[in-house]
mmCIF file of C-alpha atoms in Angstrom:
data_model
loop_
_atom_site.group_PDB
_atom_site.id
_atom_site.type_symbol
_atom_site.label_atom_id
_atom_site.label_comp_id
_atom_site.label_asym_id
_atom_site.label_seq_id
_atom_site.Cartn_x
_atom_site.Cartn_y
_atom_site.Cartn_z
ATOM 1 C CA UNK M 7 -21.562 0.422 4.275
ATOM 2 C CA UNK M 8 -24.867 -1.647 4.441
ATOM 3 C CA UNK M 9 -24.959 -5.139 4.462
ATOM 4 C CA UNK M 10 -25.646 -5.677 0.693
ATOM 5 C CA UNK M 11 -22.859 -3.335 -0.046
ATOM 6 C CA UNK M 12 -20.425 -5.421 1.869
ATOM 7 C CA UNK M 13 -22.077 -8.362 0.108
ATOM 8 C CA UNK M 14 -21.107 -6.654 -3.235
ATOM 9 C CA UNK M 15 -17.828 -5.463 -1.996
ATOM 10 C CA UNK M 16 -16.685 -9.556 -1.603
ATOM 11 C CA UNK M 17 -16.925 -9.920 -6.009
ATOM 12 C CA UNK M 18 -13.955 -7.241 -5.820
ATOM 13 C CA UNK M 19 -11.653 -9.184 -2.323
ATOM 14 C CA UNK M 20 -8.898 -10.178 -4.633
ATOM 15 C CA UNK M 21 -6.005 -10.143 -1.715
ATOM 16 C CA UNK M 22 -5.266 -10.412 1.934
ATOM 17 C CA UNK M 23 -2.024 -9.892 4.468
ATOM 18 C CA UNK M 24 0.110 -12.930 4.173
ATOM 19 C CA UNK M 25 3.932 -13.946 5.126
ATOM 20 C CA UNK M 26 6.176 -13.978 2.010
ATOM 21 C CA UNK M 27 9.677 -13.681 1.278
ATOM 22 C CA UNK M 28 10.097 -9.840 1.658
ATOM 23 C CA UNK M 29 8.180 -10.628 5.977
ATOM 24 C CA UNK M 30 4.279 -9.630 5.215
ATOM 25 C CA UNK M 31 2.805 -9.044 2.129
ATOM 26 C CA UNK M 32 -0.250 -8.706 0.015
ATOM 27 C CA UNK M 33 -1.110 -12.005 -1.566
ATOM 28 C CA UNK M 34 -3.372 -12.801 -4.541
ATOM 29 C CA UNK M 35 -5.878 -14.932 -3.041
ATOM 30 C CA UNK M 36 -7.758 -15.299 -6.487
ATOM 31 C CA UNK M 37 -6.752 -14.435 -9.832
ATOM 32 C CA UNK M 38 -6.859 -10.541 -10.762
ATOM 33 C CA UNK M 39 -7.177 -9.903 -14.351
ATOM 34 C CA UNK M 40 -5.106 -7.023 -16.203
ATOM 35 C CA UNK M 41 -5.852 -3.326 -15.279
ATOM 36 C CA UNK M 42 -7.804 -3.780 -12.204
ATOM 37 C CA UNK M 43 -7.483 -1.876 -8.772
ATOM 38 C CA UNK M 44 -7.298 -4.960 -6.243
ATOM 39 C CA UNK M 45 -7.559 -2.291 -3.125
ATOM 40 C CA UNK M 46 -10.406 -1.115 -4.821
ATOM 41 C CA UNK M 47 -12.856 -1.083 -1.235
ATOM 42 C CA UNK M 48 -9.773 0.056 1.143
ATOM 43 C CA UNK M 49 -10.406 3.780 2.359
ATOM 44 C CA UNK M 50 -9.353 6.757 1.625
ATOM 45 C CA UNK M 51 -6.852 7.915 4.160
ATOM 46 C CA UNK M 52 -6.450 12.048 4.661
ATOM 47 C CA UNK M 53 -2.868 12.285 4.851
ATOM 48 C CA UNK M 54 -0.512 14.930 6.786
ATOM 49 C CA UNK M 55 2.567 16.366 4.917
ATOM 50 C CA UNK M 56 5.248 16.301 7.684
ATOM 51 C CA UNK M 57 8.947 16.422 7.659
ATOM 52 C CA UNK M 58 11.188 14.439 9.309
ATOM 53 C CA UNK M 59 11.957 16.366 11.670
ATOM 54 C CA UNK M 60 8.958 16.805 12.975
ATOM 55 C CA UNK M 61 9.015 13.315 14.277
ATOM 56 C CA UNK M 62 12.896 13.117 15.248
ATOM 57 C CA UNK M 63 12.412 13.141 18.486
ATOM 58 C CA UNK M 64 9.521 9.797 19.039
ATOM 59 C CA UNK M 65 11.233 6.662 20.089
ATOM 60 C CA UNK M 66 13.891 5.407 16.987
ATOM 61 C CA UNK M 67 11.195 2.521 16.454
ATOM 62 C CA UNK M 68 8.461 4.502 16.275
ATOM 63 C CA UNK M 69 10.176 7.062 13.679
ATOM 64 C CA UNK M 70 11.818 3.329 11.630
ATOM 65 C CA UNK M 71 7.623 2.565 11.717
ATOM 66 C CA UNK M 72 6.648 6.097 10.463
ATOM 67 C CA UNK M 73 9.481 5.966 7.726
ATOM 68 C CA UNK M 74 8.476 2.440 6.696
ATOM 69 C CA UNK M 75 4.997 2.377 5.831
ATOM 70 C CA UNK M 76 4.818 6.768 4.806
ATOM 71 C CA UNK M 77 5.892 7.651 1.174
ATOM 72 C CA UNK M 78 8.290 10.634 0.845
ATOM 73 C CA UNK M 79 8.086 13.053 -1.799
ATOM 74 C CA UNK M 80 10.597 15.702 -2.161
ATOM 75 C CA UNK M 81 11.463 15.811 1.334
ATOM 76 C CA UNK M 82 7.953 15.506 2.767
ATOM 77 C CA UNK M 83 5.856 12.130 4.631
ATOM 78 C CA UNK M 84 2.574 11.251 3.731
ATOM 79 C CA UNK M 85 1.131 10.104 7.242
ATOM 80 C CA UNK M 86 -2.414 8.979 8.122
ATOM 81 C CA UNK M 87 -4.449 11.862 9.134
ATOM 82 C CA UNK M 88 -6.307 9.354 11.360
ATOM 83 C CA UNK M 89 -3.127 7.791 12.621
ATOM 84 C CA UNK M 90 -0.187 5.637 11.915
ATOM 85 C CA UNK M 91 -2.755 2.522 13.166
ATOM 86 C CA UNK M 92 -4.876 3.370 10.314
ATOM 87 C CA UNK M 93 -3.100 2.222 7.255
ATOM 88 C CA UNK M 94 -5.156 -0.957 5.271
ATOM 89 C CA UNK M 95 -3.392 -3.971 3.652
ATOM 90 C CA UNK M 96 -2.602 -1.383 0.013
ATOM 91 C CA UNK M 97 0.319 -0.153 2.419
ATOM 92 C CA UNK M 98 2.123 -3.416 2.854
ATOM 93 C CA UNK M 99 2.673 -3.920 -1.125
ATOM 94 C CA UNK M 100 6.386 -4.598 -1.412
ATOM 95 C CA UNK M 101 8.596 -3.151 -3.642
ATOM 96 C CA UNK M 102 10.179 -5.124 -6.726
ATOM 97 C CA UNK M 103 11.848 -4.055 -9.953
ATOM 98 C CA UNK M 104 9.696 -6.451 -11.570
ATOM 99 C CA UNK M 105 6.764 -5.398 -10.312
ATOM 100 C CA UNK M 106 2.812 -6.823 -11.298
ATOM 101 C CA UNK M 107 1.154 -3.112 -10.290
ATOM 102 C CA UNK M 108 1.767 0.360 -11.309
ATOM 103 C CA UNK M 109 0.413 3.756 -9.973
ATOM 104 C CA UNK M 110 -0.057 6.375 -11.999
ATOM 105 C CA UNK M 111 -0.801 9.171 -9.381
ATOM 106 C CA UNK M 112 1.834 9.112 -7.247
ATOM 107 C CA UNK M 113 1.402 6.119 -5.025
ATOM 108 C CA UNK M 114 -2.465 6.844 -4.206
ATOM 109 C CA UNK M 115 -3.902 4.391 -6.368
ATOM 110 C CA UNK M 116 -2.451 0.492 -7.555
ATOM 111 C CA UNK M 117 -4.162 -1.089 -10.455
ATOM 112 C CA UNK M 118 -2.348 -4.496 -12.460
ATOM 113 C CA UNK M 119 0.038 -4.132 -14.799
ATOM 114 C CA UNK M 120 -0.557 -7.933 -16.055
ATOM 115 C CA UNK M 121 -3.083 -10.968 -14.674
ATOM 116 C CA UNK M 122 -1.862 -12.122 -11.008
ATOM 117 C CA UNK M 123 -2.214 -16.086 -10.072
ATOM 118 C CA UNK M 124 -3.795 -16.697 -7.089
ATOM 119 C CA UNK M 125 -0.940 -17.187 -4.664
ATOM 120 C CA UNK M 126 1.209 -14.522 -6.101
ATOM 121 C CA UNK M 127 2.582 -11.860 -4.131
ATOM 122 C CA UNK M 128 1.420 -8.151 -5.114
ATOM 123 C CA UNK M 129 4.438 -5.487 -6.305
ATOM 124 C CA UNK M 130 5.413 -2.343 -7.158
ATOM 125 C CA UNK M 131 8.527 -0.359 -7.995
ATOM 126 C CA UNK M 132 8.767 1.957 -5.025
ATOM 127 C CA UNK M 133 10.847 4.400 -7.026
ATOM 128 C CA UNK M 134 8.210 5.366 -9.556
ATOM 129 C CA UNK M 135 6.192 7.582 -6.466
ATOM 130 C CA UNK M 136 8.708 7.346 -2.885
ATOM 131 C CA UNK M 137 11.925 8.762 -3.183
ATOM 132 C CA UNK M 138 12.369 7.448 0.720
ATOM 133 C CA UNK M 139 12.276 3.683 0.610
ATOM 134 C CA UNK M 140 14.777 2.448 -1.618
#
């Protein structure tokens, strides 16, 4: 990314990593209008298809950190290709059953299902896409 592209990337910064009710969150910290991807600038990750037990045997914290922030479809983990370090703020949207964000390809991809306030805290309904987390 040049400069000027990171100058253009700030007119779509609509969150950042804050402390909320659920421990850390994403948090609005402008208004995001209806229909719009608010991780729109976070990378692509390559993911790994593993199961779990292919990671049984790391330390039980470790696996609890793999299991946390992975989605699991029909038996399998989605991990970071380039590590379980590499994960941007789109991974720490909490789950709700009244949620403000949808995906509509399987977790990859987050855009609003209504306007956000600045100050409100980003959600999605984990069972629409993660059969693991709820």
């Amino acid at each position: 990314m040049t400069k000027q592209e990171f100058l253009d990337s700030l007119n779509d910064c609509y969150t950042r990593l804050a402390p909320t009710r659920h421990g850390v969150g994403v948090v609005a910290i402008r208004p995001i209008p209806e229909g719009i991807n608010p991780f729109k600038h976070c990378p692509d990750i390559d993911v790994i298809e593993m199961t779990e037990e292919e990671f049984a045997n790391f330390d039980p914290e470790v696996m609890r950190l793999v299991k946390d922030m992975c989605v699991k479809q029909n038996g399998i983990y989605f991990v970071p290709a380039s590590g379980i370090d590499s994960i941007g703020k789109n991974y720490y949207v909490n789950h709700s059953e009244e949620p403000n964000l949808v995906t509509l390809d399987g977790g990859e991809t987050f855009i609003t299902a209504r306007d956000i306030a600045q100050g409100e805290e980003l959600t999605v309904d984990y069972r629409t896409y993660d059969e693991g987390s709820i």
